[in-house]
PDB file of C-alpha atoms in Angstrom:
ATOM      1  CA  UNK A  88     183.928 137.537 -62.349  1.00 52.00           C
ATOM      2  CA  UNK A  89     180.230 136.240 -62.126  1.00 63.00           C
ATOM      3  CA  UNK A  90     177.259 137.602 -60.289  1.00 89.00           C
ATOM      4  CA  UNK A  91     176.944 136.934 -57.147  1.00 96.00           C
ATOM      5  CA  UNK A  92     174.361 134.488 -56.624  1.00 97.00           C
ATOM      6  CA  UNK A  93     171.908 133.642 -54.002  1.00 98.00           C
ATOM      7  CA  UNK A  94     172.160 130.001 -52.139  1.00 98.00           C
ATOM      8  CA  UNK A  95     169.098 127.661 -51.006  1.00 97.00           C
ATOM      9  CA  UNK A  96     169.763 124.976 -48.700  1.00 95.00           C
ATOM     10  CA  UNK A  97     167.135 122.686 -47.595  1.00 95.00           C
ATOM     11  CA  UNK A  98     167.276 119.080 -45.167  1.00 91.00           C
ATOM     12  CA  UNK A  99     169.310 117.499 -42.718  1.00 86.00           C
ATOM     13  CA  UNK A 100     172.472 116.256 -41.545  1.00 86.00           C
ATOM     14  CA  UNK A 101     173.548 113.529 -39.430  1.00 83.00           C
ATOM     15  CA  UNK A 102     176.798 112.044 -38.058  1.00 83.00           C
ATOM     16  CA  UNK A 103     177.119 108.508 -36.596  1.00 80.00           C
ATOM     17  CA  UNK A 104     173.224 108.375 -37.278  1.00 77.00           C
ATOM     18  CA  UNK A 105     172.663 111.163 -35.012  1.00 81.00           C
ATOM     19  CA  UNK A 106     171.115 114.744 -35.793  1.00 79.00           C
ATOM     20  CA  UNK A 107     173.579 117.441 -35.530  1.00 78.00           C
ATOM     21  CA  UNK A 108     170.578 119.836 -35.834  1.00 77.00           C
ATOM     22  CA  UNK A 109     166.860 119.801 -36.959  1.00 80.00           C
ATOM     23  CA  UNK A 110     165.880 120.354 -40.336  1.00 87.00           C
ATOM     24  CA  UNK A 111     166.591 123.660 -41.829  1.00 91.00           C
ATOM     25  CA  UNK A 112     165.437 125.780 -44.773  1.00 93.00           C
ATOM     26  CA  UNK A 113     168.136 128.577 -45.235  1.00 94.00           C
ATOM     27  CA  UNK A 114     168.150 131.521 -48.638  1.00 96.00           C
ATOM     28  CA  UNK A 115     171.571 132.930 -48.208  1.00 97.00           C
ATOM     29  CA  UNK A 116     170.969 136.344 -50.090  1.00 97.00           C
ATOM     30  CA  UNK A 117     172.407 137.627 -53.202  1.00 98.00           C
ATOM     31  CA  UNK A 118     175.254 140.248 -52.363  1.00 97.00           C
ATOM     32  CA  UNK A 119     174.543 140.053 -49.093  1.00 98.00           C
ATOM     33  CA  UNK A 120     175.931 139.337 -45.819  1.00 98.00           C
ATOM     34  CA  UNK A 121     173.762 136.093 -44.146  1.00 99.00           C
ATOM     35  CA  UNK A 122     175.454 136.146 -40.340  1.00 98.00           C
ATOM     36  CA  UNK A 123     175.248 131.853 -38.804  1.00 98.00           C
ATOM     37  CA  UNK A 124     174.874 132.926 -34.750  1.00 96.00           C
ATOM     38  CA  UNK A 125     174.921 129.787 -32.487  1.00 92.00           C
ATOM     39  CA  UNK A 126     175.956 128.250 -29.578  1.00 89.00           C
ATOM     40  CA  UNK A 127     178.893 125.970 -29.788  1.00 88.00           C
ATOM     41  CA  UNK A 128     178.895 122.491 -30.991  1.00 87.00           C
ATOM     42  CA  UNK A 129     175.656 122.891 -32.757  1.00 88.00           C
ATOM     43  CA  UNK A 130     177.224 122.439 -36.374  1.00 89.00           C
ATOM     44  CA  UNK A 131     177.863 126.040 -37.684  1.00 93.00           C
ATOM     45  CA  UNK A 132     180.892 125.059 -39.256  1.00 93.00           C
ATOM     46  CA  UNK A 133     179.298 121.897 -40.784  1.00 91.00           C
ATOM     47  CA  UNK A 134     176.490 123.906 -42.162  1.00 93.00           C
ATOM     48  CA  UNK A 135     178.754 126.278 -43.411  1.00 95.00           C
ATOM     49  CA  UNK A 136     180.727 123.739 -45.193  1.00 94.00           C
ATOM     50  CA  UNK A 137     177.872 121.772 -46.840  1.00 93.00           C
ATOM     51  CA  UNK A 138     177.090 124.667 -48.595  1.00 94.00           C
ATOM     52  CA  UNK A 139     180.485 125.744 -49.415  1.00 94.00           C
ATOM     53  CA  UNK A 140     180.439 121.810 -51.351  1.00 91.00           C
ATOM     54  CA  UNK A 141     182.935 120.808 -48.808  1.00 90.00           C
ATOM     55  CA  UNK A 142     183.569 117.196 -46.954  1.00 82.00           C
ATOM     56  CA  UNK A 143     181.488 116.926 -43.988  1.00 84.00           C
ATOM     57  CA  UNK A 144     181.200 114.382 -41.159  1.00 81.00           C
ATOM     58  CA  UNK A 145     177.915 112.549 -41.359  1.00 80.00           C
ATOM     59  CA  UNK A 146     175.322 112.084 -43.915  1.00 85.00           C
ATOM     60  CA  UNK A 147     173.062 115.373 -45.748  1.00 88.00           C
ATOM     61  CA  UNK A 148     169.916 114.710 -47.084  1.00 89.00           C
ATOM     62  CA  UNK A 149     168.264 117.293 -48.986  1.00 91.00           C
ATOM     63  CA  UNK A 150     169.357 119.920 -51.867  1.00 95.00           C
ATOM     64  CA  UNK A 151     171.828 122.683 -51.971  1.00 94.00           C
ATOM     65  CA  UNK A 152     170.950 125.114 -55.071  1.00 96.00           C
ATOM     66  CA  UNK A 153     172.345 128.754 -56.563  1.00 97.00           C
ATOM     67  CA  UNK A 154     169.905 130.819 -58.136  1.00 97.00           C
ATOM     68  CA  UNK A 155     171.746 131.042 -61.437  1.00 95.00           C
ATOM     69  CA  UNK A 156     172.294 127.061 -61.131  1.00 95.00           C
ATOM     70  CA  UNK A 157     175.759 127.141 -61.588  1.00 94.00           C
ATOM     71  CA  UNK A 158     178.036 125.065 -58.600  1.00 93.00           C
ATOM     72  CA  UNK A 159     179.215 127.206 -56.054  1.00 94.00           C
ATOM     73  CA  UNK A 160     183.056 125.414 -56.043  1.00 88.00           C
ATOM     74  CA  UNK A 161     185.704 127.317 -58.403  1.00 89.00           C
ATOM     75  CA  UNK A 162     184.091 130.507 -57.467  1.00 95.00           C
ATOM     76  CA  UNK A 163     184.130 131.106 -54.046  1.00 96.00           C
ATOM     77  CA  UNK A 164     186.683 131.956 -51.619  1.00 97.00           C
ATOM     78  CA  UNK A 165     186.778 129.954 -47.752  1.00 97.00           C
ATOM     79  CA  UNK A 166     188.619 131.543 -44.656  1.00 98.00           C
ATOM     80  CA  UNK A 167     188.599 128.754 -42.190  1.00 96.00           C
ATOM     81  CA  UNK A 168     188.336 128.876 -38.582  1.00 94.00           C
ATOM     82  CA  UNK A 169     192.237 127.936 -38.171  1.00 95.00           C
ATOM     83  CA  UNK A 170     194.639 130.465 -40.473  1.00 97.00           C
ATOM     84  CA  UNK A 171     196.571 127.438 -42.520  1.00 97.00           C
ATOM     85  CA  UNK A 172     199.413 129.447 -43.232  1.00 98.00           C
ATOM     86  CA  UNK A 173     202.542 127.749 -44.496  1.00 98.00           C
ATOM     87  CA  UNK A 174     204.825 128.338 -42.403  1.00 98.00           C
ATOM     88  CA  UNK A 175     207.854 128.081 -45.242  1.00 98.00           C
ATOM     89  CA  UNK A 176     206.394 131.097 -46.591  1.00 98.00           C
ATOM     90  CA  UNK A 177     206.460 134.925 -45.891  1.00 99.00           C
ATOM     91  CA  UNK A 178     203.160 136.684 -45.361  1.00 99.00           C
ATOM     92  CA  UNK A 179     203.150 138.277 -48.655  1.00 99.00           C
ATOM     93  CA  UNK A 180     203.608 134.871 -50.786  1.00 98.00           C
ATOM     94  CA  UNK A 181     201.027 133.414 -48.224  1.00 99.00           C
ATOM     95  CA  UNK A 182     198.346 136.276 -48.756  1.00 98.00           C
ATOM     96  CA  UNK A 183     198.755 135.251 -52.851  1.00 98.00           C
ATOM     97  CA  UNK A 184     199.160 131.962 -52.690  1.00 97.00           C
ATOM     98  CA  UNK A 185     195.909 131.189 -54.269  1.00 96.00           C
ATOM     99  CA  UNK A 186     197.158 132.732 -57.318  1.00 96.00           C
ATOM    100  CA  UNK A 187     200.032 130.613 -57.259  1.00 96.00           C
ATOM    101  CA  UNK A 188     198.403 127.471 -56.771  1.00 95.00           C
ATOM    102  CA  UNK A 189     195.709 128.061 -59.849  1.00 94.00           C
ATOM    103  CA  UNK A 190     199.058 128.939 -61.781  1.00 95.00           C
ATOM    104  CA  UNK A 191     198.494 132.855 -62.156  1.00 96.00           C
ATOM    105  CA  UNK A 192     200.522 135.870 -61.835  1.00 96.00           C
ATOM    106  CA  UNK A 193     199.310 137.590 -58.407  1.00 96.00           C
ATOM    107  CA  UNK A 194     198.451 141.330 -58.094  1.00 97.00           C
ATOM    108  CA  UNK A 195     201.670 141.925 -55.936  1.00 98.00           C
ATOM    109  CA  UNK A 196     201.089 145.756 -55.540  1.00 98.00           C
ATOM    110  CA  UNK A 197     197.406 144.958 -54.765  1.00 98.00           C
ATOM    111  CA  UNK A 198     198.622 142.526 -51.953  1.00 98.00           C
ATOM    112  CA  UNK A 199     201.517 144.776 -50.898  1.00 98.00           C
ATOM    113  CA  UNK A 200     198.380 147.528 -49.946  1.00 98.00           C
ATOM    114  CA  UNK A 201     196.156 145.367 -48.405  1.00 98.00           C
ATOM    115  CA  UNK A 202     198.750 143.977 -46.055  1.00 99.00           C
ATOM    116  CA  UNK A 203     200.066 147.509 -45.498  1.00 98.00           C
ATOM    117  CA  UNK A 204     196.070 148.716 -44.814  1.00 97.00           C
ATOM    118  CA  UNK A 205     195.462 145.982 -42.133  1.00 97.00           C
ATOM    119  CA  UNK A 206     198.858 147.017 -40.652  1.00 97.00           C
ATOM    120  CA  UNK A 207     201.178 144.231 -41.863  1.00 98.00           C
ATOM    121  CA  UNK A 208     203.315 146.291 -44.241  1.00 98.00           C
ATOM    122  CA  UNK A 209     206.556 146.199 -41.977  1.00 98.00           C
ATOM    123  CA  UNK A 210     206.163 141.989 -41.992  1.00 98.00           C
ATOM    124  CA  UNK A 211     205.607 141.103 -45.698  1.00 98.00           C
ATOM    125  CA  UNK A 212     208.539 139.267 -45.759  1.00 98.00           C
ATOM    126  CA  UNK A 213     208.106 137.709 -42.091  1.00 98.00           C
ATOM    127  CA  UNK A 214     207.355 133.812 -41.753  1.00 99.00           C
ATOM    128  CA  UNK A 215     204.138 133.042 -39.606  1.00 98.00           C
ATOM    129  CA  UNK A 216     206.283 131.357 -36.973  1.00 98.00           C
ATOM    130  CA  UNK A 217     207.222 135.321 -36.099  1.00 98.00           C
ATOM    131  CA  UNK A 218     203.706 136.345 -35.931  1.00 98.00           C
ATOM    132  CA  UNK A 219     201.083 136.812 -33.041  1.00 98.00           C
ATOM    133  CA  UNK A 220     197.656 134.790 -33.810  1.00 97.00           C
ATOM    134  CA  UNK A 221     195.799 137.802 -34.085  1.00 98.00           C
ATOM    135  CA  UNK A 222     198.738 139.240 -37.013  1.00 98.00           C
ATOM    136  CA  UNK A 223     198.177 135.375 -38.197  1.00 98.00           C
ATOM    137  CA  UNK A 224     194.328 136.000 -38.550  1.00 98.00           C
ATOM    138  CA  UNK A 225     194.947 138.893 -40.819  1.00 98.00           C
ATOM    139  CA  UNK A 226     196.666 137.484 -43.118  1.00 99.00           C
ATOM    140  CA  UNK A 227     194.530 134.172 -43.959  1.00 98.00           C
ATOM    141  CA  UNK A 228     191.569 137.606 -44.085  1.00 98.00           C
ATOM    142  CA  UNK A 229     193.928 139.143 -46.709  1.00 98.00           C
ATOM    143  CA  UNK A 230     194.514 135.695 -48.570  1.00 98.00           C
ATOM    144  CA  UNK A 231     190.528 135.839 -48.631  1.00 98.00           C
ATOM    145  CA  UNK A 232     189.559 138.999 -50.007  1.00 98.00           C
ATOM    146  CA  UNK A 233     192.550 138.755 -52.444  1.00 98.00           C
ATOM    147  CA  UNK A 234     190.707 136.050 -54.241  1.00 96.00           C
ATOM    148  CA  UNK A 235     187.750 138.510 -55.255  1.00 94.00           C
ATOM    149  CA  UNK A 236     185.216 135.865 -55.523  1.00 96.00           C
ATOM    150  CA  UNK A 237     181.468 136.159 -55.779  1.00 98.00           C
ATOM    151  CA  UNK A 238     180.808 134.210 -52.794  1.00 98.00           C
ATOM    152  CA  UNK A 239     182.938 134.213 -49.548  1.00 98.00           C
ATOM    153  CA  UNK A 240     182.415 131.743 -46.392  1.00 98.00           C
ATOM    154  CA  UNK A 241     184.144 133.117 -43.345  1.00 99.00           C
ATOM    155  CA  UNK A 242     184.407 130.784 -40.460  1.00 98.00           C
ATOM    156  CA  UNK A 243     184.914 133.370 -37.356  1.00 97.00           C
ATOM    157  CA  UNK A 244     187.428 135.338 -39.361  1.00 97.00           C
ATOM    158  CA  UNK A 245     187.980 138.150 -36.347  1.00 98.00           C
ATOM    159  CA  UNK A 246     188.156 135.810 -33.132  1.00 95.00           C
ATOM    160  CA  UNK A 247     191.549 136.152 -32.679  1.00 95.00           C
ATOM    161  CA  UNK A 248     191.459 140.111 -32.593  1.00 97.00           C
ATOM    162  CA  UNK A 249     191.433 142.670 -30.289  1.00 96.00           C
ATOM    163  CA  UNK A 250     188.529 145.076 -30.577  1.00 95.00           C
ATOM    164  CA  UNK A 251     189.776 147.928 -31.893  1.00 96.00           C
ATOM    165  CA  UNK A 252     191.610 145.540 -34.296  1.00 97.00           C
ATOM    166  CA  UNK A 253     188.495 143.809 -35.050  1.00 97.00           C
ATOM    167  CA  UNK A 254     185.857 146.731 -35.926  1.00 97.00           C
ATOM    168  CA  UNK A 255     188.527 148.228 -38.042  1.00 97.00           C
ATOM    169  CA  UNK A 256     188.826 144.433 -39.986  1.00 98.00           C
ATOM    170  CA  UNK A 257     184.853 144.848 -39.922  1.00 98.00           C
ATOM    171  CA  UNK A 258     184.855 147.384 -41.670  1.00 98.00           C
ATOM    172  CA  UNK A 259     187.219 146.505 -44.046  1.00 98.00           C
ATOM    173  CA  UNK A 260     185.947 143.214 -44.956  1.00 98.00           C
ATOM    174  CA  UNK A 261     182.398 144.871 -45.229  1.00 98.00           C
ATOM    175  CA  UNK A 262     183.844 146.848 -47.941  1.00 97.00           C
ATOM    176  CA  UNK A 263     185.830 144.549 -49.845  1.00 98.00           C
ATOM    177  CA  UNK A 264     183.119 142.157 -50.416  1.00 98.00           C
ATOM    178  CA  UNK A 265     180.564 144.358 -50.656  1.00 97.00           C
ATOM    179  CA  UNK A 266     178.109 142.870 -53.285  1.00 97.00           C
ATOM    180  CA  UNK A 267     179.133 139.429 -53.092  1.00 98.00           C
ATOM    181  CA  UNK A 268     177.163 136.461 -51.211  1.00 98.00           C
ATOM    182  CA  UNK A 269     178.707 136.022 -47.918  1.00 99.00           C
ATOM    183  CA  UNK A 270     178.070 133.227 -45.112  1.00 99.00           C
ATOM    184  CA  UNK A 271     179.744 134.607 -41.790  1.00 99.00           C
ATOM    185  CA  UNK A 272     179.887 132.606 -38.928  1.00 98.00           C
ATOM    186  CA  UNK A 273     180.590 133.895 -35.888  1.00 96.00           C
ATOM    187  CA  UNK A 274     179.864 133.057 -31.720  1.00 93.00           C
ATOM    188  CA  UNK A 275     179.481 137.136 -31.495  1.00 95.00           C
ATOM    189  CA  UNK A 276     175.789 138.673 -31.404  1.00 97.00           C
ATOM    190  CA  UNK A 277     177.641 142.420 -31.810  1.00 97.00           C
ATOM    191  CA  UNK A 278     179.198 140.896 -34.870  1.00 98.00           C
ATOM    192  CA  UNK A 279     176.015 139.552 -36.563  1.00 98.00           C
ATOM    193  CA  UNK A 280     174.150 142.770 -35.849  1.00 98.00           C
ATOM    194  CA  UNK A 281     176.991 145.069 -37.207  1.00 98.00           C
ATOM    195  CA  UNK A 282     177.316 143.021 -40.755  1.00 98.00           C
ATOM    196  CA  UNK A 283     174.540 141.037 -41.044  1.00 98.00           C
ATOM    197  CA  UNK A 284     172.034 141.773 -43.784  1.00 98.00           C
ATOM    198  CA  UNK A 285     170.282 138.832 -42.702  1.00 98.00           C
ATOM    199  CA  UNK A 286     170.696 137.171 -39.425  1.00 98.00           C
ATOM    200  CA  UNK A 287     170.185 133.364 -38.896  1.00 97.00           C
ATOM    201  CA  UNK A 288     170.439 131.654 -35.403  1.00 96.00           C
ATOM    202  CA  UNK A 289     171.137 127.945 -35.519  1.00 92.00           C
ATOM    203  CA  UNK A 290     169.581 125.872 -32.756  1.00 87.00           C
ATOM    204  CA  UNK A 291     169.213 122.311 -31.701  1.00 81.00           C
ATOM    205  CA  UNK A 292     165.507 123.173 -33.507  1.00 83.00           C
ATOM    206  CA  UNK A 293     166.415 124.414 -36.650  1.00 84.00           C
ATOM    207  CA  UNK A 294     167.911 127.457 -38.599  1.00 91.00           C
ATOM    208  CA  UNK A 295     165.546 130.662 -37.408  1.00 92.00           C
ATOM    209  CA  UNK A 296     165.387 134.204 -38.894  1.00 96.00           C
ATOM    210  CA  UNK A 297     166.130 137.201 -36.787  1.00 97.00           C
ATOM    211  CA  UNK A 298     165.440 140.678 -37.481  1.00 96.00           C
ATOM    212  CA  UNK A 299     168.024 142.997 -38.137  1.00 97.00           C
ATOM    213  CA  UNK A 300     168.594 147.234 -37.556  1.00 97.00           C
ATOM    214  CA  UNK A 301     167.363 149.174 -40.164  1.00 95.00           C
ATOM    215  CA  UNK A 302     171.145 150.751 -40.549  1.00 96.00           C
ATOM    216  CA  UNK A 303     173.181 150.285 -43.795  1.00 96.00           C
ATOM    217  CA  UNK A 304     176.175 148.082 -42.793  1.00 97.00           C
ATOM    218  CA  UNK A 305     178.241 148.413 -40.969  1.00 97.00           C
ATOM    219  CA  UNK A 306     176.088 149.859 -38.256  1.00 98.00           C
ATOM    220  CA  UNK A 307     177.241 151.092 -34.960  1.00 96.00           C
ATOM    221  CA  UNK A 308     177.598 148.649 -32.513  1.00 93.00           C
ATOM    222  CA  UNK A 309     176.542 150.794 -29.857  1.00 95.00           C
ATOM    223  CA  UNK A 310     173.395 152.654 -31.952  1.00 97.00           C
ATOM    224  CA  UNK A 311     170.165 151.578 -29.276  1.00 98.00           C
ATOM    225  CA  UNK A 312     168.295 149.471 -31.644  1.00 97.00           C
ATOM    226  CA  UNK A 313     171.948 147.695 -32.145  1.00 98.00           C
ATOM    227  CA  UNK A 314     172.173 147.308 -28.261  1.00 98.00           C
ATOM    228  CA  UNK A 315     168.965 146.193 -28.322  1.00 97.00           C
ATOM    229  CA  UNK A 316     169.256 143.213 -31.090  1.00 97.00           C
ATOM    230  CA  UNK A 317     172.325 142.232 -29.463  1.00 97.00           C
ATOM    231  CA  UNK A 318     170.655 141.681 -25.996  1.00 97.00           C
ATOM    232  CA  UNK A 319     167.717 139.962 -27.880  1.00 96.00           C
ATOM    233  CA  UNK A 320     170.467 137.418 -29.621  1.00 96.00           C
ATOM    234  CA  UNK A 321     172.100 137.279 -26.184  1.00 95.00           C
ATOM    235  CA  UNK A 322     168.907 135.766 -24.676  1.00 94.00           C
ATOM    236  CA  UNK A 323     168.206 133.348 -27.403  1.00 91.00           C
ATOM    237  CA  UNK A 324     171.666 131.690 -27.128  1.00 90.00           C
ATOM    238  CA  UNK A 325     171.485 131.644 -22.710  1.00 88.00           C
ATOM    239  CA  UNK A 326     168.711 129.679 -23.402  1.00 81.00           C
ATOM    240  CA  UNK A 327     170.130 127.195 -25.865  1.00 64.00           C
ATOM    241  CA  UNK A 328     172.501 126.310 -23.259  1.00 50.00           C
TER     242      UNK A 328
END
């Protein structure tokens, strides 16, 4: 598997000739986790997939580069907002399926443990119609980190959980893909602040840096300069409103 690399992205995008958000200058960091924190509507997703290399609505004019130049598509996994299981299939042959479809033999015992670590080892062979949306949610997250990629884009990958749920996913997914490039976006400021090695809010004026805890990752949500940044995020997104 390759290095992870850093990403660059740099200009603007429109749909039906209209800006869907100022121009931006974004350095997703090598083997690091860059948290997207917006209000809704103002084209997290659409950023996220422009630099992914995936179809967008609209029009982008400016450059998307990786520090090593080499594309970013073929070697990076994509958890989308939605969990596009198929429903013919259990959870297990779901959770490999990317293995399937690239014509390789999956890592069945590796899949078996994950699925039994985020608590979905009595429902490997259960179709999604028989799971809850959170249970759902975990599974498209275990499809993700199965695929051990250098770079990762997750598109709210915990907003279906409860919190207890949730921090322990956190924490998971901070460890799995520890070292690789990941783009996380989420509506959470306690989210950003706990992952986030970088934190970028996305506004109707552009793509803005915001500083982050001094903690290692994942930091403790409730730690007073985490408190802090969250109510600081908070207050920035009120008044994008």
């Amino acid at each position: 598997m390759s290095t992870a690399p850093a990403i660059t992205i740099c200009g603007h995008h429109a749909v039906a000739g209209r800006a869907l958000f100022a121009p931006v200058a974004l350095r997703i960091g090598a083997g690091e986790w860059t948290c997207l924190l917006g209000p809704s509507g103002i084209g997290k997703t659409t950023l996220m997939r422009l630099v992914a290399g995936l179809a967008c609505a609209g029009r982008f004019v400016g450059e998307i580069a990786t520090s090593d130049g080499k594309p970013v598509s073929g070697r990076a996994s994509f958890m989308a907002q939605t969990d596009l299981l198929l429903p013919w299939l259990s959870v297990l042959e779901n959770a490999v399926l990317g293995a399937r479809l690239r014509g390789e033999a999956p890592d069945l015992p590796r899949a078996r443990a994950l699925l039994c670590r985020i608590g979905l080892g009595a429902h490997l062979q259960a179709r999604p119609r028989a799971l809850s949306g959170g249970m759902r949610q975990r599974v498209a997250l275990a499809r993700t980190l199965l695929e051990d990629r250098p770079i990762a884009f997750l598109d709210e990958p915990f907003s279906a959980l409860d919190a207890q749920t949730r921090a322990a996913m956190q924490e998971l997914a901070a460890e799995s893909l520890a070292g690789k490039t990941v783009l996380l976006v989420t509506h959470d400021p306690a989210e950003a602040v706990r992952l986030g090695h970088q934190i970028v809010v996305l506004t109707a004026a552009g793509a803005h840096l915001y500083p982050v805890p001094p903690a290692r990752t994942p930091r403790d949500a409730f730690a007073p300069d985490c408190v802090a940044a969250q109510a600081g995020l908070m207050a920035i997104l009120r008044g994008q409103r």
